[in-house]
PDB file of N, CA and C in Angstrom:
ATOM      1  N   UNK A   1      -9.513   6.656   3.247  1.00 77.00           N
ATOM      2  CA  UNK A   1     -10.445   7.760   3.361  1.00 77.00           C
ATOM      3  C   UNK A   1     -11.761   7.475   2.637  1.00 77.00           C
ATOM      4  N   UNK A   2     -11.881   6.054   2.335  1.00 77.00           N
ATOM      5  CA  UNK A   2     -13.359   6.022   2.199  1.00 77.00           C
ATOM      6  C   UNK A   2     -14.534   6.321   2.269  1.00 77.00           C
ATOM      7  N   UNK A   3     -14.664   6.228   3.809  1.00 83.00           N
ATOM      8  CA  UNK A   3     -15.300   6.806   4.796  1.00 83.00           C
ATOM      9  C   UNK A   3     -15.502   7.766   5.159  1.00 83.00           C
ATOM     10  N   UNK A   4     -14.780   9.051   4.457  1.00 85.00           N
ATOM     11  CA  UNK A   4     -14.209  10.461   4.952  1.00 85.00           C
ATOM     12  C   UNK A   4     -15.721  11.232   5.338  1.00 85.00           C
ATOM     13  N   UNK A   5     -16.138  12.599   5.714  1.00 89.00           N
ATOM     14  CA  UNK A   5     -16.552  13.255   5.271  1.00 89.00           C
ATOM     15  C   UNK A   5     -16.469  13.982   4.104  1.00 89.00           C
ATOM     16  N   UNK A   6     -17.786  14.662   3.376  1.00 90.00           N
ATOM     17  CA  UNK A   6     -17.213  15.237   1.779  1.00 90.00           C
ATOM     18  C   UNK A   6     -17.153  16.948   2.484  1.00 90.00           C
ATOM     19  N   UNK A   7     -16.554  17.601   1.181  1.00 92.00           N
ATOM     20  CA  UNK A   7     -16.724  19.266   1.507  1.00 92.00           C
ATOM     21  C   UNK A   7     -16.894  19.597   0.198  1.00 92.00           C
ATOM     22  N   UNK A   8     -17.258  20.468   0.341  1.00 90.00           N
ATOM     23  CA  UNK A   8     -17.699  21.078  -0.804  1.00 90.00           C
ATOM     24  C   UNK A   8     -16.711  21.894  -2.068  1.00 90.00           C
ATOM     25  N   UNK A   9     -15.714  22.223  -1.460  1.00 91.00           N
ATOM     26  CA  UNK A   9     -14.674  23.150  -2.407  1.00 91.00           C
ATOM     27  C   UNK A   9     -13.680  22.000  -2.275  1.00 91.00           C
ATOM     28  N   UNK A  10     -12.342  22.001  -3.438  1.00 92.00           N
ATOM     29  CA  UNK A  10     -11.093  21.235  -3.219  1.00 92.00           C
ATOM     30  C   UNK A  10     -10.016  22.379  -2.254  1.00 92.00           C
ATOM     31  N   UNK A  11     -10.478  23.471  -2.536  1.00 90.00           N
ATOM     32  CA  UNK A  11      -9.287  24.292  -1.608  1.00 90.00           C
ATOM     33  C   UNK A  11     -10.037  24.788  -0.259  1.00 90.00           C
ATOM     34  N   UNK A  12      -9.800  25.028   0.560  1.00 87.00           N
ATOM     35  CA  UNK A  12     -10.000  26.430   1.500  1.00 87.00           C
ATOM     36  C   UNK A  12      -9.846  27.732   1.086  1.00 87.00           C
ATOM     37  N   UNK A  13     -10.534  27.958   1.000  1.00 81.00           N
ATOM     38  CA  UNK A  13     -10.392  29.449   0.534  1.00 81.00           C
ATOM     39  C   UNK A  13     -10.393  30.939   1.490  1.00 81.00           C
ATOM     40  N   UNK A  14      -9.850  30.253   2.295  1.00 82.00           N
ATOM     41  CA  UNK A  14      -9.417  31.557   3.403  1.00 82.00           C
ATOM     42  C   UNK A  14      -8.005  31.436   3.639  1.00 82.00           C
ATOM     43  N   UNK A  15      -7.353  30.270   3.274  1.00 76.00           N
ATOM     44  CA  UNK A  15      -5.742  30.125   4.014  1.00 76.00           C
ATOM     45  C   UNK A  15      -5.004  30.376   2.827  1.00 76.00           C
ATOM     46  N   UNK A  16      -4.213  30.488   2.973  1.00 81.00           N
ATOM     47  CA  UNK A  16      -2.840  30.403   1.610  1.00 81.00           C
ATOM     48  C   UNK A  16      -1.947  29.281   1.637  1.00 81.00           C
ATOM     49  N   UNK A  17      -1.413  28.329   1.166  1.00 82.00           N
ATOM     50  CA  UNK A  17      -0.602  27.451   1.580  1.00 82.00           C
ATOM     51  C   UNK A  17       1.199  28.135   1.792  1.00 82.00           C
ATOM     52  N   UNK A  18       1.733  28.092   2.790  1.00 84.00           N
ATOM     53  CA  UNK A  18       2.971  28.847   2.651  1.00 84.00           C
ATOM     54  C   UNK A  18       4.177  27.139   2.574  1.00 84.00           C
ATOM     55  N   UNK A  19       5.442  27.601   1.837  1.00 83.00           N
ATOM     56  CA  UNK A  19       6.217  26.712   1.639  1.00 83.00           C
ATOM     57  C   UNK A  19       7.326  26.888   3.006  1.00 83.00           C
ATOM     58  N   UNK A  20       7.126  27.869   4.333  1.00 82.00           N
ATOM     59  CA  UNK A  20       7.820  27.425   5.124  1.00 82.00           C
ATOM     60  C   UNK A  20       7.257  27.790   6.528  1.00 82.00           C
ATOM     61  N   UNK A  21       6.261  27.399   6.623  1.00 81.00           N
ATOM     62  CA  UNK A  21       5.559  27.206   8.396  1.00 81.00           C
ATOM     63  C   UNK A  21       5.120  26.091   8.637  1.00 81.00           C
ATOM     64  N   UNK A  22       4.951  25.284   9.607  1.00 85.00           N
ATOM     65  CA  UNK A  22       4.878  23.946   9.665  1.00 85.00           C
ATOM     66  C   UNK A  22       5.643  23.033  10.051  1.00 85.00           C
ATOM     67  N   UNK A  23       5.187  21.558  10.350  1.00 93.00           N
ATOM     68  CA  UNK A  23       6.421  20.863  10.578  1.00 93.00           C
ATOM     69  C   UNK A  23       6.292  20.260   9.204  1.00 93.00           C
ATOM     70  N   UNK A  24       7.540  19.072   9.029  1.00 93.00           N
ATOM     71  CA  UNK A  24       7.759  18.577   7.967  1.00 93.00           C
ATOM     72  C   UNK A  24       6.524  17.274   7.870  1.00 93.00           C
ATOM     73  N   UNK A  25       6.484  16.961   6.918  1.00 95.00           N
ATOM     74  CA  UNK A  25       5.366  15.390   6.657  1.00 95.00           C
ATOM     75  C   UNK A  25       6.256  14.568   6.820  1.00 95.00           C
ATOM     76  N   UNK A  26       5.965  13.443   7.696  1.00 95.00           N
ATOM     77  CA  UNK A  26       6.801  12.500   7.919  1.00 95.00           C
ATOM     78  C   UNK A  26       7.109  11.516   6.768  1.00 95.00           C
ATOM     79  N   UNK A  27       6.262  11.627   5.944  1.00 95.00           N
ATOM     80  CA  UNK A  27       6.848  10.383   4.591  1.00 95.00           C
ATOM     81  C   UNK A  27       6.375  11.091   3.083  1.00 95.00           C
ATOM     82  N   UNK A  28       7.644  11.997   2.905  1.00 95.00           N
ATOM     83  CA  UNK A  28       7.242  12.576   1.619  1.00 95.00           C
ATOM     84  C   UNK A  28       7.333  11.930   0.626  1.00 95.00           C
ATOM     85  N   UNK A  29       7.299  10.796   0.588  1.00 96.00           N
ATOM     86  CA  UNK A  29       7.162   9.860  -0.921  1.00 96.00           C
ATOM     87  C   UNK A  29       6.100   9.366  -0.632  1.00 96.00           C
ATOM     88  N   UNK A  30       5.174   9.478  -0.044  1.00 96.00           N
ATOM     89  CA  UNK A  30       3.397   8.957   0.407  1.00 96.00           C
ATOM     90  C   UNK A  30       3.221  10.501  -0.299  1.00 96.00           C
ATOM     91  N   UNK A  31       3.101  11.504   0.057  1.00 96.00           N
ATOM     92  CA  UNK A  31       3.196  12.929  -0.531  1.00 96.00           C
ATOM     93  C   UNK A  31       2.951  12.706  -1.985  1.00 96.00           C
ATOM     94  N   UNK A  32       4.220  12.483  -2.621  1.00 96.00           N
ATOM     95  CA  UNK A  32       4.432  12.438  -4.018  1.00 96.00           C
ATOM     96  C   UNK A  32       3.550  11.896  -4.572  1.00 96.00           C
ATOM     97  N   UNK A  33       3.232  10.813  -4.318  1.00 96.00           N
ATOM     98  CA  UNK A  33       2.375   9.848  -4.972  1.00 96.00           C
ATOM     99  C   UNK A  33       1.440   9.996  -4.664  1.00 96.00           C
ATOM    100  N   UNK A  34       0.552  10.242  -3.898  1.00 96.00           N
ATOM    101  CA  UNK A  34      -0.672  10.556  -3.479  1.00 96.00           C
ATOM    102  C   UNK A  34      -1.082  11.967  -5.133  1.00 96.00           C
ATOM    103  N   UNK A  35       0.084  13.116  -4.617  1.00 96.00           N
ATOM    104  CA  UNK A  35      -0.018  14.114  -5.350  1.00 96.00           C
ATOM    105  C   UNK A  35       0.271  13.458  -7.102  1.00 96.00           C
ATOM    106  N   UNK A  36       1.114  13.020  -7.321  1.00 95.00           N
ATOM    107  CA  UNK A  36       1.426  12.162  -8.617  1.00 95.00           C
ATOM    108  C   UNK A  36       0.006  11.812  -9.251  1.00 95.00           C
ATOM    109  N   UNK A  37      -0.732  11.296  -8.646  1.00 96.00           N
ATOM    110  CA  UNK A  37      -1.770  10.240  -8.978  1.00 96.00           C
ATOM    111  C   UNK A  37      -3.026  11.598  -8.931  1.00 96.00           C
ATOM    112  N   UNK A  38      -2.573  12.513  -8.645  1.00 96.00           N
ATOM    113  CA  UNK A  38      -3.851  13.262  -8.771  1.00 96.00           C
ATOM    114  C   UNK A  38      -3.543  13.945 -10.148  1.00 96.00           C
ATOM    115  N   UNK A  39      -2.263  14.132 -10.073  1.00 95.00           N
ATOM    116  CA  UNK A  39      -2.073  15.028 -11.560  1.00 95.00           C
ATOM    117  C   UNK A  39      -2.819  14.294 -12.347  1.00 95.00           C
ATOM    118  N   UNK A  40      -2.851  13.070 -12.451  1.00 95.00           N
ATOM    119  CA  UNK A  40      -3.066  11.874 -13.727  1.00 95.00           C
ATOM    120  C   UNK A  40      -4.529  12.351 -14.117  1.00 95.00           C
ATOM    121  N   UNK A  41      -5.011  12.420 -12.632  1.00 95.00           N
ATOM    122  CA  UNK A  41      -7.061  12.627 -12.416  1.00 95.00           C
ATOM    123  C   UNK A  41      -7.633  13.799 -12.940  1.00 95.00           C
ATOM    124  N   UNK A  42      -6.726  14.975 -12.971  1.00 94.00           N
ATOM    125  CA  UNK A  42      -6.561  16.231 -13.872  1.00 94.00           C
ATOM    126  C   UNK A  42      -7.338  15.853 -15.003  1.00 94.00           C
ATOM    127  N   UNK A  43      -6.994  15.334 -15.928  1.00 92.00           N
ATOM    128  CA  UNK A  43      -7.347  14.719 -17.327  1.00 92.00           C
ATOM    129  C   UNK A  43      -8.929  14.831 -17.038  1.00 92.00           C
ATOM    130  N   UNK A  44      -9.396  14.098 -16.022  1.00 93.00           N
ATOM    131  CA  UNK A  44     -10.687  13.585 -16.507  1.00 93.00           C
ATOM    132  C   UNK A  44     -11.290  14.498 -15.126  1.00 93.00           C
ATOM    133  N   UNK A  45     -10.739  15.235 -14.576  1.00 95.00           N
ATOM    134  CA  UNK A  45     -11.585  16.035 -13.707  1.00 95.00           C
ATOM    135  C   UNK A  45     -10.513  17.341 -13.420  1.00 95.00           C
ATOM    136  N   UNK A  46     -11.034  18.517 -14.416  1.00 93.00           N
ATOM    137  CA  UNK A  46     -10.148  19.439 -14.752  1.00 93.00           C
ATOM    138  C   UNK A  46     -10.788  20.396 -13.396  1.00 93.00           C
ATOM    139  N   UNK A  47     -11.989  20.012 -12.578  1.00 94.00           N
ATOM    140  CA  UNK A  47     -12.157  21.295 -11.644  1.00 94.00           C
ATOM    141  C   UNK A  47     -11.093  21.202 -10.143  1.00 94.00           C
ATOM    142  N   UNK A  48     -10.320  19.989  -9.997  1.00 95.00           N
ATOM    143  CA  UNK A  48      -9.509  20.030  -9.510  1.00 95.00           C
ATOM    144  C   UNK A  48      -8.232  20.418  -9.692  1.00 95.00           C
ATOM    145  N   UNK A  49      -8.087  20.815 -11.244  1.00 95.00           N
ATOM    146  CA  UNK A  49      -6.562  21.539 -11.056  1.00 95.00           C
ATOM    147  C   UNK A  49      -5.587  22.691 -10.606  1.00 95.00           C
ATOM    148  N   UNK A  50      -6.634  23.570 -10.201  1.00 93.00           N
ATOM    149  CA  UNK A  50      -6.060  24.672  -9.406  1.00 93.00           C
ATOM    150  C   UNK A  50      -5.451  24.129  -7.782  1.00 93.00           C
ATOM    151  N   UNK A  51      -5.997  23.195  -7.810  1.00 94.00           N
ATOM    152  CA  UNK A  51      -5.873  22.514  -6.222  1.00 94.00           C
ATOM    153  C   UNK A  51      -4.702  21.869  -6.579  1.00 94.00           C
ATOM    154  N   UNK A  52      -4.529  20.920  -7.228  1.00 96.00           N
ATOM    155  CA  UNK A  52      -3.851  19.700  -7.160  1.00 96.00           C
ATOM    156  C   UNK A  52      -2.027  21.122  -7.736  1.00 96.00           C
ATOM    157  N   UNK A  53      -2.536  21.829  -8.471  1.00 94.00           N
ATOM    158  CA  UNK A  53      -1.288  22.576  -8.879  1.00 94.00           C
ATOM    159  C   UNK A  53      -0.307  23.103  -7.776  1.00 94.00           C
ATOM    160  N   UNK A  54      -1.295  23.378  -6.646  1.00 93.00           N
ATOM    161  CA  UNK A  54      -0.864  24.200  -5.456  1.00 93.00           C
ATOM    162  C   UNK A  54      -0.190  23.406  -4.684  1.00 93.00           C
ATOM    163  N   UNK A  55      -0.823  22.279  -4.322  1.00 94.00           N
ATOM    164  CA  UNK A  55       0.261  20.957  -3.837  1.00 94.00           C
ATOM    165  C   UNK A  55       1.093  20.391  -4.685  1.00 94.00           C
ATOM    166  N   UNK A  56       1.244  20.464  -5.523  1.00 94.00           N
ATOM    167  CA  UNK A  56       2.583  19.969  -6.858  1.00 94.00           C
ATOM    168  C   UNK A  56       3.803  20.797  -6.118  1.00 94.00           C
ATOM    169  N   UNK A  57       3.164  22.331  -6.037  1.00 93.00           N
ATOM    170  CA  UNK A  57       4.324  23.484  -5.779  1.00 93.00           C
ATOM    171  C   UNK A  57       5.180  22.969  -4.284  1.00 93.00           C
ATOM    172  N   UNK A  58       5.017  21.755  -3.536  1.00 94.00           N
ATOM    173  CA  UNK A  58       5.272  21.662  -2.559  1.00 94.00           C
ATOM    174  C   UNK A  58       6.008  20.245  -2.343  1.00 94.00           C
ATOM    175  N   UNK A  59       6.351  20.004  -3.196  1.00 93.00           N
ATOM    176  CA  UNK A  59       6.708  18.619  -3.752  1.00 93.00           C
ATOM    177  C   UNK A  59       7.808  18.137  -2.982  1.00 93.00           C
ATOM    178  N   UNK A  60       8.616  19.189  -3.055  1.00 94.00           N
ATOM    179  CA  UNK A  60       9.991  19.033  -2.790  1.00 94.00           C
ATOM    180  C   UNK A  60      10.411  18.867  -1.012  1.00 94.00           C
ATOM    181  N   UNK A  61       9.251  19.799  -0.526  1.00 94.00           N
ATOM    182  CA  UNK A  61       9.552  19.425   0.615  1.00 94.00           C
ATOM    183  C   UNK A  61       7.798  19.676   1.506  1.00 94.00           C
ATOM    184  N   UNK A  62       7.196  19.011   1.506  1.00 95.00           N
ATOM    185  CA  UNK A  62       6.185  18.866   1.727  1.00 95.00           C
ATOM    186  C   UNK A  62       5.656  18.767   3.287  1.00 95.00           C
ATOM    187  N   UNK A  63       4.693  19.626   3.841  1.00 94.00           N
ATOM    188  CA  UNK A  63       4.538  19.836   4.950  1.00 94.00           C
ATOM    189  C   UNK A  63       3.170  19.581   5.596  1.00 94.00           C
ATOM    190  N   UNK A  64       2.899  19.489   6.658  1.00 94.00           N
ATOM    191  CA  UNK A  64       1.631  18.346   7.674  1.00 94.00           C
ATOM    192  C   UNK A  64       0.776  19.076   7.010  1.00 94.00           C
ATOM    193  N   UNK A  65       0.613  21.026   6.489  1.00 93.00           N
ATOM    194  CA  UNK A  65      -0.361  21.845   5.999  1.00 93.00           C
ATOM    195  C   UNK A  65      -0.738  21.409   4.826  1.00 93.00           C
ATOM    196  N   UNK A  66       0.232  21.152   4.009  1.00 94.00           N
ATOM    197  CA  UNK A  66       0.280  20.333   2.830  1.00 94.00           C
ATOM    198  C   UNK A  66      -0.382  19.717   2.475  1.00 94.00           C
ATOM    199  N   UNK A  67      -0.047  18.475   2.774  1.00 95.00           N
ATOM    200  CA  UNK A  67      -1.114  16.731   3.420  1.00 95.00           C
ATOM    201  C   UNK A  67      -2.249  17.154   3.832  1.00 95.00           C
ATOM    202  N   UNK A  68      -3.020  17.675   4.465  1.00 93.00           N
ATOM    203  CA  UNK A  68      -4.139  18.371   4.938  1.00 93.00           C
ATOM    204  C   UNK A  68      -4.885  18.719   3.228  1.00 93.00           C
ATOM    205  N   UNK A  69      -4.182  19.916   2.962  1.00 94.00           N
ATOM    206  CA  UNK A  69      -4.921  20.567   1.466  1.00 94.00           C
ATOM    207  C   UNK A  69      -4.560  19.126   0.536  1.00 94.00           C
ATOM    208  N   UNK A  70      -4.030  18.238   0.723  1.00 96.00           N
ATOM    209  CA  UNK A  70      -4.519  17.286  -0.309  1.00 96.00           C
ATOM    210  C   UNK A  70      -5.246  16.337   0.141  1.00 96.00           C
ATOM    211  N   UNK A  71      -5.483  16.247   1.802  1.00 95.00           N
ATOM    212  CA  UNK A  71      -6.592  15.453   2.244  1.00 95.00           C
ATOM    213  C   UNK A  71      -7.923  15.954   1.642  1.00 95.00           C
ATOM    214  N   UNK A  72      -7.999  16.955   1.314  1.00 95.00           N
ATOM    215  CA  UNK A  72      -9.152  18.183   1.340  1.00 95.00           C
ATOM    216  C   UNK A  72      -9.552  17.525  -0.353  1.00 95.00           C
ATOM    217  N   UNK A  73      -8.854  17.709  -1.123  1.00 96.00           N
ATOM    218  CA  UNK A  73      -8.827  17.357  -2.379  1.00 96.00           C
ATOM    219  C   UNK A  73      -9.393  15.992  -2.529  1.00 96.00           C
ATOM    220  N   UNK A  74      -9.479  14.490  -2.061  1.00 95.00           N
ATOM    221  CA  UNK A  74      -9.478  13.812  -1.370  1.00 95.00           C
ATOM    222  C   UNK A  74     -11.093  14.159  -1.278  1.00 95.00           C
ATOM    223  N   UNK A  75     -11.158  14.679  -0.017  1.00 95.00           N
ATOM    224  CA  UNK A  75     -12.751  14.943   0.191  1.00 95.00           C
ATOM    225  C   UNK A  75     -13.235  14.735  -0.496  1.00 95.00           C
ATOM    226  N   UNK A  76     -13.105  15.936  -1.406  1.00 95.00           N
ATOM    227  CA  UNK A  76     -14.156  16.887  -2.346  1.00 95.00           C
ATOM    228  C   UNK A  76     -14.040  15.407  -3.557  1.00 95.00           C
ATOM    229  N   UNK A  77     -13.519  14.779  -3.688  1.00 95.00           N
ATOM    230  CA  UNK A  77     -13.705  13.736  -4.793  1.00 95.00           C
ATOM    231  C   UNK A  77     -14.831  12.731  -4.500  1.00 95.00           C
ATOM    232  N   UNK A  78     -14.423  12.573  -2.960  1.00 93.00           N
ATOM    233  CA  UNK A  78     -15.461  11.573  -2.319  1.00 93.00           C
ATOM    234  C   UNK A  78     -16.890  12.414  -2.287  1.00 93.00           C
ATOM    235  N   UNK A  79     -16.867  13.212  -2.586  1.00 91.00           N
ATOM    236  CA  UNK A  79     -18.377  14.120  -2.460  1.00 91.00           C
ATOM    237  C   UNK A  79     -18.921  14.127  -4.075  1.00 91.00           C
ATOM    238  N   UNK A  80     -18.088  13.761  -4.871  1.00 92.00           N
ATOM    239  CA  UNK A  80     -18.342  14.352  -6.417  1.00 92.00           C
ATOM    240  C   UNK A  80     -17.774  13.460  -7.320  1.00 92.00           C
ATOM    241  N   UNK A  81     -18.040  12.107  -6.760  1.00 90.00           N
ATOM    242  CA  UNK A  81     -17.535  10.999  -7.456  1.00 90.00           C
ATOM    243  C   UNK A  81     -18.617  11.151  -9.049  1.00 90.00           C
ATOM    244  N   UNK A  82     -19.528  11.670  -9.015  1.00 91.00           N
ATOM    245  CA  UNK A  82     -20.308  11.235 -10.378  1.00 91.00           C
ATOM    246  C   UNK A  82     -20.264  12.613 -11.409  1.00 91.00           C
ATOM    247  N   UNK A  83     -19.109  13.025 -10.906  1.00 91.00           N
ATOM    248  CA  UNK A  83     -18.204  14.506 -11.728  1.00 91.00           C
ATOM    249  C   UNK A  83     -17.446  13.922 -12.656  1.00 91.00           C
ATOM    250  N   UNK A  84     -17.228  14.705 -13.791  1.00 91.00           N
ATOM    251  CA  UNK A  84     -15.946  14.594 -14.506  1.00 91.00           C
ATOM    252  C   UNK A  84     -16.242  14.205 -16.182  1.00 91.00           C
ATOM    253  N   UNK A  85     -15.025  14.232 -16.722  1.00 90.00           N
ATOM    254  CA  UNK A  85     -15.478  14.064 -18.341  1.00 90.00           C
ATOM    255  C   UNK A  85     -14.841  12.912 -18.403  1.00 90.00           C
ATOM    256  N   UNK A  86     -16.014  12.367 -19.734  1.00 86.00           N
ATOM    257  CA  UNK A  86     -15.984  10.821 -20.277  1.00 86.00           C
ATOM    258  C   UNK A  86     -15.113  11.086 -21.278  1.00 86.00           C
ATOM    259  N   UNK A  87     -14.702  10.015 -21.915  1.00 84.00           N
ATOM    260  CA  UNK A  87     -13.662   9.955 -22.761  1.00 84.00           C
ATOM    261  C   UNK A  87     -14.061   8.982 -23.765  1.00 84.00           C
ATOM    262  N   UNK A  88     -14.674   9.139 -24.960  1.00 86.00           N
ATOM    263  CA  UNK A  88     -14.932   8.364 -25.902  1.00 86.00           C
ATOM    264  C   UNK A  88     -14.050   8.536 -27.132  1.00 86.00           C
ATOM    265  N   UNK A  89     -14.041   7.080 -27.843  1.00 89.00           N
ATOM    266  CA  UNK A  89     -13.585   6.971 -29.223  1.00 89.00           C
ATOM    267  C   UNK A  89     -14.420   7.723 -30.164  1.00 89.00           C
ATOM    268  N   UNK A  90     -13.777   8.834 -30.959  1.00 84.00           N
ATOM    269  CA  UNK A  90     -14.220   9.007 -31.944  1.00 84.00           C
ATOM    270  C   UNK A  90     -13.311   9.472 -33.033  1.00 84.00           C
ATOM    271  N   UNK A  91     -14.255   9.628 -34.280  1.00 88.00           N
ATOM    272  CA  UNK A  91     -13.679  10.065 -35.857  1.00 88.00           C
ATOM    273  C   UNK A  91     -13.261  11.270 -35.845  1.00 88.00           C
ATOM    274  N   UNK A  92     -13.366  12.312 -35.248  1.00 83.00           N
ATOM    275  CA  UNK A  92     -13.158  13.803 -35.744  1.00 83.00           C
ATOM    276  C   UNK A  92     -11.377  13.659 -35.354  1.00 83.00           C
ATOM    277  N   UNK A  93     -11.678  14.527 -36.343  1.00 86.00           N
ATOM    278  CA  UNK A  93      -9.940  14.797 -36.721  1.00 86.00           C
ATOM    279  C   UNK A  93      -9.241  15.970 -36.089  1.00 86.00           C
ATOM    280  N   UNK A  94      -9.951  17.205 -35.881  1.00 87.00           N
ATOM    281  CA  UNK A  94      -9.694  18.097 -34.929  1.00 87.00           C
ATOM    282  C   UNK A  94     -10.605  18.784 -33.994  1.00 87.00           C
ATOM    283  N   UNK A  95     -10.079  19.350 -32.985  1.00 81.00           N
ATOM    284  CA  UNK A  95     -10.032  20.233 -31.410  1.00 81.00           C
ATOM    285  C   UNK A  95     -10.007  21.688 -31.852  1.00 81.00           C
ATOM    286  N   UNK A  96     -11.183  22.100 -31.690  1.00 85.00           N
ATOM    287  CA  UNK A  96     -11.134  23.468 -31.103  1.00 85.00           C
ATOM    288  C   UNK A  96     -11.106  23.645 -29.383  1.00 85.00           C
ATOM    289  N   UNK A  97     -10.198  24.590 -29.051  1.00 83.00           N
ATOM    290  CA  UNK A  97     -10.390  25.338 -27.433  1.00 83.00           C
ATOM    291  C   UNK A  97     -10.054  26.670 -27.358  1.00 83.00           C
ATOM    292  N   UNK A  98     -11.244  26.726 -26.254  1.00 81.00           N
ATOM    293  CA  UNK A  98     -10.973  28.172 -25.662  1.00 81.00           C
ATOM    294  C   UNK A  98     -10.977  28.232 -23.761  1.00 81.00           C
ATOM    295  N   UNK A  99      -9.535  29.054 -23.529  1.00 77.00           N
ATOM    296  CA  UNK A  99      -9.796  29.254 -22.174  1.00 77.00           C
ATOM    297  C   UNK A  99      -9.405  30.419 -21.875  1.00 77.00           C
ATOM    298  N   UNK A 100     -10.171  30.906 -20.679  1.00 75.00           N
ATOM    299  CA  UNK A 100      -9.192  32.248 -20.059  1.00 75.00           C
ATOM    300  C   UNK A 100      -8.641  32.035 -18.520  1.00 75.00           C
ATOM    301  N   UNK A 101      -7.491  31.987 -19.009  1.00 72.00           N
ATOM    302  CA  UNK A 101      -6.939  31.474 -17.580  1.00 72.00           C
ATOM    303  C   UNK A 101      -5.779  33.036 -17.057  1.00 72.00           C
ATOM    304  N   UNK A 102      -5.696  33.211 -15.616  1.00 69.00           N
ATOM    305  CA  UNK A 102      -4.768  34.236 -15.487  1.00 69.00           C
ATOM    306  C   UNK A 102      -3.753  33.313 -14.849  1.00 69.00           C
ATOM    307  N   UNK A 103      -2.669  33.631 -15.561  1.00 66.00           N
ATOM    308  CA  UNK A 103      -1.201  32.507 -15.109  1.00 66.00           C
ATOM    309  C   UNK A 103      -0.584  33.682 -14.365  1.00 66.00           C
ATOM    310  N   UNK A 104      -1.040  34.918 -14.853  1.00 65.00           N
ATOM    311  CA  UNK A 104      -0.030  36.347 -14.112  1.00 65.00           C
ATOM    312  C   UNK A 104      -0.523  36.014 -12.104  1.00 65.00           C
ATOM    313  N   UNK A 105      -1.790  35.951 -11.779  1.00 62.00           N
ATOM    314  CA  UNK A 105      -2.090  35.665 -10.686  1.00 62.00           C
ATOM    315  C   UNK A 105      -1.718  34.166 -10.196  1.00 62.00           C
ATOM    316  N   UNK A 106      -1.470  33.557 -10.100  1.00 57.00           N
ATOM    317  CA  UNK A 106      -0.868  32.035 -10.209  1.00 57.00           C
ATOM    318  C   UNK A 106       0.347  31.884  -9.499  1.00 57.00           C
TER     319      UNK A 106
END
């Protein structure tokens, strides 16, 4: 997917992903790993994790709709390759954070 077109969002934001309409993905260990390897990308590009979470939820049995929303994910990387946080060595000894996240909607 080099070559892909980019889009602009990692999700669609009109569909819902459901865990039983669809046919099945023909090679759900291409699935896994595809999805595996995005968790990792999380780290250093946190605006994809609402996306990449939603296809995690589908792991187990993973469907053509599926593969699609992580083609999509995919995209949006190829559009926003010069995104994301650097990771340097340094001295400080501690981390402050703050987030507001709703896990109740989730």
């Amino acid at each position: 997917m080099t070559s892909c077109k980019s889009v602009s969002t990692p999700v669609d934001t009109n569909a819902k992903l459901s865990s039983s309409s669809g046919s099945p993905y023909e090679d759900p260990t291409h699935y896994r790993s595809l999805a595996g390897a995005l968790q990792y990308l999380t780290f250093t590009r946190p605006d994809i994790s609402y996306a990449v979470q939603q296809i995690c939820l589908h792991m187990h049995d993973p469907k053509t709709e599926h593969m699609n929303a992580l083609k999509r994910i995919v995209r949006y990387l190829q559009g926003t390759l010069d995104l994301g946080l650097h990771l340097y060595p340094s001295s400080i000894n501690g981390l402050i954070s703050y987030t507001d996240a709703d896990w109740g909607g989730c």
